[in-house]
Coordinates of N, CA and C in Angstrom, one line a residue:
M1 N 28.5 33.9 61.0 CA 27.3 33.0 61.4 C 26.1 33.9 61.2
V2 N 25.1 33.2 60.8 CA 23.8 33.9 60.4 C 22.8 33.5 61.5
R3 N 22.3 34.6 62.1 CA 21.1 34.4 63.1 C 19.8 34.6 62.4
I4 N 19.0 33.7 62.8 CA 17.6 33.6 62.1 C 16.6 33.8 63.3
N5 N 15.8 34.9 63.2 CA 14.7 35.2 64.3 C 13.5 34.4 63.8
L6 N 13.1 33.5 64.5 CA 11.9 32.7 64.1 C 10.7 33.2 64.9
L7 N 10.8 34.4 65.8 CA 9.7 34.8 66.5 C 8.7 35.6 65.5
P8 N 7.5 35.4 65.8 CA 6.5 36.2 65.0 C 6.7 37.7 65.3
P9 N 6.2 38.4 64.3 CA 6.4 39.9 64.4 C 5.6 40.5 65.6
E10 N 4.4 39.8 65.9 CA 3.6 40.4 67.0 C 4.4 40.3 68.3
I11 N 5.1 39.3 68.6 CA 5.8 39.1 69.8 C 7.0 40.1 69.8
I12 N 7.6 40.3 68.7 CA 8.7 41.3 68.7 C 8.1 42.7 69.0
E13 N 7.0 43.0 68.4 CA 6.4 44.3 68.7 C 6.1 44.5 70.2
K14 N 5.5 43.4 70.7 CA 5.1 43.4 72.1 C 6.3 43.7 73.0
R15 N 7.5 43.0 72.7 CA 8.7 43.2 73.5 C 9.2 44.7 73.5
I16 N 9.1 45.1 72.2 CA 9.5 46.6 72.0 C 8.7 47.5 72.8
F17 N 7.4 47.3 72.8 CA 6.4 48.1 73.5 C 6.6 48.0 75.0
E18 N 6.9 46.8 75.6 CA 7.2 46.7 76.9 C 8.4 47.5 77.3
K19 N 9.5 47.4 76.5 CA 10.7 48.2 76.8 C 10.4 49.6 76.8
R20 N 9.7 50.1 75.7 CA 9.3 51.5 75.8 C 8.4 51.9 76.9
F21 N 7.6 51.0 77.3 CA 6.6 51.4 78.4 C 7.5 51.5 79.7
A22 N 8.4 50.6 79.9 CA 9.3 50.7 81.1 C 10.1 52.1 81.1
W23 N 10.6 52.5 80.0 CA 11.3 53.7 80.0 C 10.3 55.0 80.2
V24 N 9.0 54.8 79.7 CA 8.1 55.8 80.0 C 7.8 55.8 81.5
L25 N 7.6 54.7 82.1 CA 7.3 54.7 83.5 C 8.5 55.3 84.3
L26 N 9.7 55.0 84.0 CA 10.9 55.5 84.6 C 10.9 57.1 84.5
A27 N 10.7 57.6 83.3 CA 10.7 59.0 83.1 C 9.6 59.7 83.9
G28 N 8.4 59.0 84.0 CA 7.3 59.6 84.7 C 7.6 59.6 86.2
A29 N 8.3 58.5 86.7 CA 8.8 58.4 88.1 C 9.6 59.5 88.4
V30 N 10.7 59.7 87.5 CA 11.6 60.8 87.6 C 11.0 62.2 87.7
T31 N 10.1 62.4 86.8 CA 9.4 63.7 86.7 C 8.5 63.9 88.0
F32 N 7.8 62.8 88.4 CA 7.0 63.0 89.7 C 8.0 63.3 90.9
A33 N 9.2 62.6 90.9 CA 10.1 62.9 92.0 C 10.6 64.4 92.0
V34 N 10.9 64.8 90.8 CA 11.3 66.3 90.6 C 10.2 67.2 91.1
I35 N 8.9 66.9 90.6 CA 7.9 67.8 91.1 C 7.7 67.7 92.5
A36 N 7.8 66.6 93.2 CA 7.6 66.4 94.6 C 8.7 67.2 95.3
V37 N 9.9 67.1 94.8 CA 11.0 67.9 95.4 C 10.7 69.4 95.4
V38 N 10.3 69.9 94.2 CA 10.1 71.3 94.0 C 8.8 71.8 94.9
W39 N 7.8 70.9 95.0 CA 6.7 71.2 95.8 C 7.1 71.3 97.3
V40 N 7.8 70.4 97.8 CA 8.3 70.4 99.2 C 9.1 71.7 99.4
F41 N 10.1 72.1 98.5 CA 10.8 73.2 98.6 C 10.0 74.5 98.7
L42 N 9.0 74.6 97.8 CA 8.1 75.7 97.7 C 7.3 75.8 99.1
Q43 N 6.9 74.6 99.5 CA 6.1 74.7 100.8 C 7.1 75.1 102.0
W44 N 8.3 74.8 101.8 CA 9.2 75.2 102.9 C 9.4 76.7 102.8
Q45 N 9.5 77.3 101.6 CA 9.6 78.8 101.5 C 8.4 79.4 102.0
V46 N 7.2 78.9 101.7 CA 5.9 79.5 102.1 C 5.9 79.5 103.7
S47 N 6.3 78.4 104.3 CA 6.4 78.3 105.7 C 7.3 79.3 106.3
Q48 N 8.5 79.5 105.7 CA 9.4 80.5 106.2 C 8.8 81.9 106.0
K49 N 8.2 82.2 105.0 CA 7.6 83.5 104.7 C 6.4 83.8 105.8
N50 N 5.7 82.7 106.0 CA 4.6 82.8 107.0 C 5.2 83.1 108.5
N51 N 6.3 82.4 108.7 CA 7.0 82.6 110.0 C 7.4 84.2 110.2
E52 N 8.0 84.6 109.0 CA 8.5 86.0 109.0 C 7.3 87.0 109.1
L53 N 6.3 86.7 108.5 CA 5.2 87.5 108.5 C 4.5 87.5 110.0
Q54 N 4.5 86.4 110.6 CA 3.9 86.3 112.0 C 4.9 87.1 113.0
Q55 N 6.2 87.0 112.6 CA 7.1 87.7 113.6 C 7.0 89.3 113.3
N56 N 6.8 89.7 112.0 CA 6.6 91.1 111.7 C 5.3 91.6 112.4
L57 N 4.3 90.8 112.3 CA 3.0 91.2 112.9 C 3.2 91.4 114.4
A58 N 3.9 90.4 115.0 CA 4.1 90.5 116.4 C 4.8 91.8 116.7
T59 N 5.9 92.0 116.0 CA 6.7 93.3 116.2 C 5.8 94.5 116.0
Y60 N 4.9 94.6 115.0 CA 4.1 95.7 114.8 C 3.1 95.9 115.9
Q61 N 2.6 94.8 116.4 CA 1.7 94.9 117.5 C 2.4 95.6 118.8
Q62 N 3.6 95.0 119.0 CA 4.4 95.6 120.1 C 4.7 97.1 119.9
V63 N 5.0 97.4 118.7 CA 5.3 99.0 118.5 C 4.0 99.7 118.6
Q64 N 2.9 99.1 118.2 CA 1.6 99.7 118.2 C 1.2 100.0 119.7
A65 N 1.4 98.9 120.5 CA 1.1 99.1 121.9 C 2.0 100.1 122.6
Q66 N 3.3 100.1 122.2 CA 4.2 101.1 122.9 C 3.7 102.6 122.4
A67 N 3.3 102.7 121.2 CA 2.8 104.0 120.6 C 1.5 104.5 121.4
E68 N 0.6 103.5 121.6 CA -0.5 103.9 122.4 C -0.1 104.2 123.8
A69 N 0.9 103.6 124.4 CA 1.3 103.9 125.7 C 1.9 105.4 125.7
F70 N 2.6 105.7 124.7 CA 3.2 107.0 124.6 C 2.2 108.1 124.4
K71 N 1.0 107.8 123.8 CA 0.0 108.8 123.6 C -0.4 109.4 124.8
V72 N -0.4 108.7 126.0 CA -0.7 109.3 127.2 C 0.2 110.4 127.6
F73 N 1.6 110.2 127.4 CA 2.6 111.2 127.7 C 2.4 112.4 126.7
E74 N 2.0 112.0 125.5 CA 1.8 113.2 124.5 C 0.6 114.0 124.9
L75 N -0.5 113.4 125.3 CA -1.6 114.2 125.8 C -1.2 115.0 127.1
K76 N -0.4 114.4 128.0 CA 0.0 115.1 129.2 C 0.8 116.4 128.8
E77 N 1.7 116.2 127.7 CA 2.6 117.2 127.3 C 1.7 118.4 126.8
S78 N 0.7 117.9 125.9 CA -0.2 118.9 125.3 C -0.9 119.7 126.3
E79 N -1.4 119.0 127.4 CA -2.2 119.7 128.5 C -1.1 120.6 129.2
L80 N 0.0 120.1 129.5 CA 1.0 121.0 130.1 C 1.3 122.2 129.3
A81 N 1.5 122.1 128.1 CA 1.8 123.2 127.2 C 0.7 124.2 127.3
A82 N -0.6 123.7 127.1 CA -1.7 124.6 127.2 C -1.8 125.3 128.5
V83 N -1.5 124.6 129.7 CA -1.5 125.3 131.0 C -0.4 126.3 131.1
R84 N 0.7 126.0 130.5 CA 1.9 126.8 130.6 C 1.6 128.1 129.7
A85 N 1.0 128.0 128.6 CA 0.7 129.1 127.7 C -0.3 130.1 128.5
T86 N -1.4 129.4 129.1 CA -2.3 130.2 129.9 C -1.6 131.0 131.0
A87 N -0.7 130.2 131.7 CA -0.1 130.8 132.9 C 0.7 132.0 132.5
D88 N 1.5 131.7 131.3 CA 2.5 132.8 130.8 C 1.6 134.0 130.4
K89 N 0.5 133.7 129.7 CA -0.4 135.0 129.3 C -0.9 135.7 130.5
A90 N -1.3 134.9 131.5 CA -1.8 135.5 132.7 C -0.8 136.3 133.5
L91 N 0.4 135.7 133.5 CA 1.4 136.4 134.3 C 2.0 137.6 133.5
A92 N 2.0 137.5 132.2 CA 2.5 138.6 131.4 C 1.6 139.8 131.5
A93 N 0.3 139.6 131.7 CA -0.7 140.6 131.7 C -0.9 141.2 133.1
R94 N -0.4 140.5 134.1 CA -0.5 141.1 135.4 C 0.5 142.3 135.7
V95 N 0.2 143.0 136.7 CA 1.0 144.1 137.1 C 2.0 143.7 138.2
D96 N 3.3 143.9 138.0 CA 4.3 143.5 138.9 C 4.4 144.4 140.1
W97 N 3.5 144.3 141.0 CA 3.4 145.3 142.2 C 4.6 145.4 143.0
A98 N 5.2 144.1 143.2 CA 6.4 144.2 144.0 C 7.5 144.9 143.4
R99 N 7.7 144.8 142.1 CA 8.8 145.6 141.4 C 8.4 147.0 141.4
I100 N 7.2 147.4 141.3 CA 6.8 148.8 141.2 C 7.1 149.5 142.5
T101 N 6.5 148.9 143.6 CA 6.7 149.5 144.9 C 8.1 149.5 145.4
N102 N 8.9 148.5 144.9 CA 10.4 148.4 145.3 C 11.2 149.6 144.5
E103 N 10.8 149.8 143.3 CA 11.5 150.9 142.5 C 11.0 152.3 143.0
I104 N 9.8 152.4 143.4 CA 9.3 153.7 144.0 C 10.1 154.0 145.3
S105 N 10.3 152.9 146.1 CA 11.0 153.2 147.3 C 12.5 153.5 147.1
L106 N 13.1 153.0 145.9 CA 14.4 153.4 145.7 C 14.6 154.8 145.1
I107 N 13.6 155.3 144.3 CA 13.7 156.5 143.7 C 13.1 157.6 144.6
L108 N 12.4 157.3 145.6 CA 11.9 158.4 146.5 C 13.0 159.1 147.2
P109 N 13.0 160.5 147.0 CA 14.0 161.3 147.7 C 14.0 161.0 149.3
P110 N 15.2 161.1 149.8 CA 15.2 160.8 151.4 C 14.5 162.0 152.1
E111 N 14.2 163.1 151.5 CA 13.5 164.2 152.2 C 12.0 164.1 151.9
A112 N 11.5 163.0 151.2 CA 10.1 162.8 151.1 C 9.7 161.5 151.7
W113 N 8.3 161.5 152.0 CA 7.7 160.3 152.5 C 6.3 160.3 152.1
L114 N 5.8 159.1 152.0 CA 4.4 158.8 151.6 C 3.5 158.6 152.7
T115 N 2.3 159.2 152.7 CA 1.3 159.0 153.9 C 0.2 158.1 153.4
A116 N 0.0 158.0 152.0 CA -1.1 157.1 151.5 C -0.7 156.8 150.1
M117 N -1.0 155.6 149.7 CA -0.9 155.2 148.3 C -1.9 154.2 147.9
E118 N -2.7 154.5 146.8 CA -3.7 153.6 146.3 C -3.2 153.0 145.0
A119 N -3.4 151.7 144.7 CA -3.0 151.1 143.5 C -4.1 150.3 142.8
D120 N -4.2 150.5 141.5 CA -5.2 149.7 140.8 C -4.7 149.4 139.3
E121 N -5.0 148.2 138.9 CA -4.4 147.8 137.6 C -4.9 148.7 136.4
E122 N -6.1 149.2 136.6 CA -6.7 150.1 135.6 C -6.5 151.5 135.8
S123 N -6.7 152.0 137.0 CA -6.5 153.4 137.3 C -5.2 153.8 137.5
G124 N -4.3 152.9 137.9 CA -2.8 153.2 138.2 C -2.6 153.5 139.7
L125 N -1.6 154.4 139.9 CA -1.2 154.7 141.3 C -1.6 156.1 141.6
S126 N -1.9 156.2 142.8 CA -2.2 157.6 143.5 C -1.5 157.7 144.8
M127 N -0.5 158.6 144.9 CA 0.4 158.7 146.0 C 0.1 160.2 146.6
I128 N 0.0 160.1 147.9 CA 0.0 161.3 148.7 C 1.0 161.4 149.8
G129 N 1.8 162.5 149.9 CA 2.8 162.5 150.9 C 3.3 163.9 151.2
H130 N 4.4 164.0 151.9 CA 5.1 165.2 152.3 C 6.5 165.1 151.8
I131 N 7.1 166.4 151.5 CA 8.4 166.5 151.1 C 9.0 167.8 151.6
L132 N 10.2 167.8 152.0 CA 10.8 168.9 152.6 C 11.1 169.9 151.5
D133 N 10.7 171.2 151.7 CA 11.1 172.2 150.7 C 12.2 173.0 151.2
S134 N 13.2 173.0 150.4 CA 14.4 173.8 150.9 C 14.1 175.3 151.0
P135 N 14.4 175.8 152.1 CA 14.1 177.3 152.3 C 15.0 178.2 151.5
T136 N 16.0 177.7 150.8 CA 16.9 178.5 150.0 C 16.4 178.5 148.6
D137 N 15.4 177.9 148.2 CA 14.9 177.9 146.8 C 14.5 179.4 146.4
I138 N 14.9 179.7 145.3 CA 14.6 181.1 144.8 C 14.1 180.9 143.3
P139 N 12.9 181.2 143.1 CA 11.8 181.7 144.0 C 11.4 180.5 144.8
D140 N 10.9 180.8 146.0 CA 10.4 179.7 146.9 C 9.2 179.0 146.3
A141 N 8.4 179.5 145.4 CA 7.2 179.0 144.9 C 7.6 177.8 143.9
G142 N 8.8 177.7 143.6 CA 9.2 176.6 142.5 C 8.8 175.2 142.8
H143 N 8.8 174.8 144.1 CA 8.4 173.3 144.4 C 9.5 172.4 143.7
K144 N 10.7 172.7 143.8 CA 11.7 171.9 143.1 C 11.7 170.5 143.6
A145 N 11.6 170.3 144.8 CA 11.6 168.9 145.4 C 10.5 168.1 144.8
V146 N 9.3 168.6 144.6 CA 8.3 167.8 144.0 C 8.6 167.5 142.6
A147 N 9.1 168.6 141.8 CA 9.5 168.4 140.5 C 10.5 167.3 140.3
K148 N 11.6 167.2 141.2 CA 12.5 166.1 141.2 C 11.9 164.7 141.4
L149 N 10.9 164.6 142.2 CA 10.1 163.4 142.4 C 9.4 162.9 141.1
L150 N 8.7 164.0 140.4 CA 8.1 163.7 139.3 C 9.1 163.1 138.1
F151 N 10.2 163.8 138.0 CA 11.2 163.3 137.0 C 11.6 161.9 137.2
R152 N 11.9 161.6 138.6 CA 12.3 160.1 138.9 C 11.1 159.1 138.6
L153 N 9.9 159.5 138.9 CA 8.8 158.6 138.6 C 8.7 158.4 137.2
A154 N 8.8 159.4 136.3 CA 8.7 159.3 134.9 C 9.8 158.4 134.3
D155 N 10.9 158.2 135.0 CA 12.0 157.4 134.5 C 11.8 155.9 134.8
L156 N 10.7 155.6 135.6 CA 10.6 154.1 135.9 C 9.9 153.4 134.6
E157 N 10.4 152.2 134.4 CA 9.9 151.4 133.2 C 8.5 151.1 133.2
L158 N 7.9 150.7 134.3 CA 6.6 150.3 134.5 C 5.5 151.4 134.8
V159 N 6.0 152.6 134.8 CA 5.1 153.8 135.1 C 5.0 154.6 133.9
E160 N 3.9 155.2 133.7 CA 3.7 156.2 132.6 C 2.7 157.2 133.0
N161 N 2.6 158.2 132.2 CA 1.6 159.4 132.4 C 1.6 159.9 133.9
V162 N 2.7 160.4 134.3 CA 2.9 160.9 135.6 C 2.2 162.3 135.7
W163 N 1.3 162.5 136.5 CA 0.7 163.8 136.8 C 0.7 164.3 138.2
L164 N 0.9 165.5 138.3 CA 0.9 166.2 139.5 C -0.5 166.7 139.8
I165 N -1.2 166.1 140.9 CA -2.5 166.5 141.1 C -2.5 167.9 141.9
S166 N -1.6 167.9 142.9 CA -1.5 169.1 143.7 C -0.2 169.1 144.4
S167 N 0.2 170.3 144.7 CA 1.5 170.6 145.6 C 1.3 171.9 146.2
V168 N 1.1 171.8 147.5 CA 0.9 173.0 148.3 C 1.8 173.0 149.5
K169 N 2.0 174.3 150.0 CA 2.8 174.4 151.3 C 1.9 174.0 152.5
S170 N 2.6 173.2 153.3 CA 1.9 172.9 154.6 C 1.7 174.2 155.5
V171 N 0.8 174.1 156.4 CA 0.5 175.2 157.3 C 1.8 175.5 158.1
E172 N 2.2 176.8 158.1 CA 3.4 177.3 158.7 C 3.3 177.1 160.2
T173 N 3.7 175.9 160.7 CA 3.8 175.7 162.2 C 5.2 175.3 162.5
E174 N 5.5 175.3 163.7 CA 6.9 175.0 164.1 C 7.3 173.7 163.7
S175 N 6.4 172.7 163.7 CA 6.7 171.3 163.3 C 6.6 171.1 161.8
E176 N 5.9 171.7 161.1 CA 5.6 171.6 159.7 C 6.2 172.7 158.8
A177 N 7.2 173.4 159.4 CA 7.8 174.4 158.6 C 8.6 173.8 157.3
H178 N 8.4 174.6 156.2 CA 9.0 174.2 155.0 C 8.7 172.8 154.5
L179 N 7.4 172.4 154.6 CA 6.9 171.1 154.1 C 6.0 171.4 152.9
L180 N 6.0 170.5 152.0 CA 5.0 170.5 150.8 C 4.2 169.3 150.8
D181 N 2.9 169.4 150.8 CA 1.9 168.4 150.7 C 1.7 168.2 149.2
F182 N 1.9 167.0 148.7 CA 1.8 166.7 147.3 C 0.8 165.5 147.0
E183 N 0.3 165.5 145.9 CA -0.5 164.3 145.4 C -0.1 164.0 143.9
V184 N 0.2 162.8 143.7 CA 0.7 162.4 142.3 C -0.1 161.2 141.9
S185 N -0.5 161.2 140.6 CA -1.1 160.0 140.0 C -0.3 159.5 138.8
T186 N -0.3 158.3 138.5 CA 0.4 157.7 137.3 C -0.3 156.6 136.8
G187 N 0.0 156.3 135.6 CA -0.6 155.1 134.9 C 0.4 154.0 135.0
L188 N 0.0 152.9 134.5 CA 0.9 151.7 134.6 C 1.0 151.0 133.2
K189 N 2.2 150.5 132.9 CA 2.5 149.8 131.6 C 2.3 148.3 132.0
K190 N 1.6 147.7 131.0 CA 1.5 146.2 131.1 C 2.3 145.6 130.1
P191 N 3.1 144.7 130.3 CA 3.9 144.1 129.3 C 3.1 143.2 128.3
A192 N 3.5 143.2 127.1 CA 2.7 142.4 126.1 C 2.9 140.9 126.4
A193 N 1.9 140.1 126.1 CA 1.9 138.7 126.3 C 2.9 138.1 125.4
P194 N 3.7 137.2 125.8 CA 4.6 136.5 124.9 C 4.0 135.7 124.0
V195 N 4.6 135.4 122.9 CA 4.0 134.4 121.9 C 4.6 133.1 122.2
T196 N 3.7 132.2 122.5 CA 4.2 130.8 122.9 C 3.9 129.9 121.8
T197 N 4.7 128.9 121.7 CA 4.5 127.8 120.7 C 4.6 126.5 121.4
S198 N 3.9 125.4 120.8 CA 3.9 124.2 121.4 C 5.1 123.4 121.2
S199 N 5.6 122.6 122.3 CA 6.9 122.0 122.2 C 6.6 120.5 122.2
V200 N 5.4 120.1 121.9 CA 5.1 118.6 121.8 C 5.9 117.9 120.7
P201 N 6.7 117.0 121.0 CA 7.3 116.3 119.9 C 6.4 115.4 119.2
A202 N 6.6 115.3 117.8 CA 5.8 114.5 116.9 C 6.1 113.1 117.3
P203 N 5.0 112.2 117.2 CA 5.3 110.8 117.5 C 6.1 110.2 116.5
P204 N 6.9 109.1 116.8 CA 7.8 108.6 115.8 C 7.1 108.0 114.7
A205 N 7.6 107.9 113.5 CA 7.0 107.3 112.3 C 7.0 105.8 112.6
Q206 N 5.9 105.2 112.1 CA 5.8 103.7 112.2 C 5.8 103.1 110.9
S207 N 6.5 102.1 110.8 CA 6.8 101.4 109.5 C 6.3 99.9 109.6
T208 N 5.6 99.4 108.6 CA 5.2 98.1 108.6 C 5.9 97.3 107.5
Q209 N 6.0 96.1 107.7 CA 6.7 95.3 106.7 C 5.7 94.3 106.2

């Protein structure tokens, strides 16, 4: 069976154009829909990143606030370390009078006693006293009891430069028989100031995202 198309060519071309235009519109609509979906997805990602950024900024501000609060303790620790260093230096340079007098009382022979003692950080110690002189010393002018006291003083850790100023026999009376009047001076050792270092901990490292 033979089909004969009696439509003019213009009408046929118009119908073909209409069909092509419909396909073009459909392709454009699909493309627009794809672009719209992609745009929405990208906007959602940007929103998520903005939310993360805001959370990170809030966390950073909290950490920064905590760090500022800890700076107060850091300053207090620095001040405490400075005060401790000053106190250590002052205490190290001072003379331990309690220790010195206690040690002198321990090494002082039982036959000796002090009648006067002057103490000064710069000039040292000056002691005046009496000591029993053994009548059996030969020769009697040896003053061995005073010499024993000098040796004991020289062995003290905080005492140096022990000097005998004088050692004479007391007036021969019934109450003062066999007594020696002595005067001794010594220098004082001052311990060296300890080397102090700061113990302030370094602030924690802060990281930003």
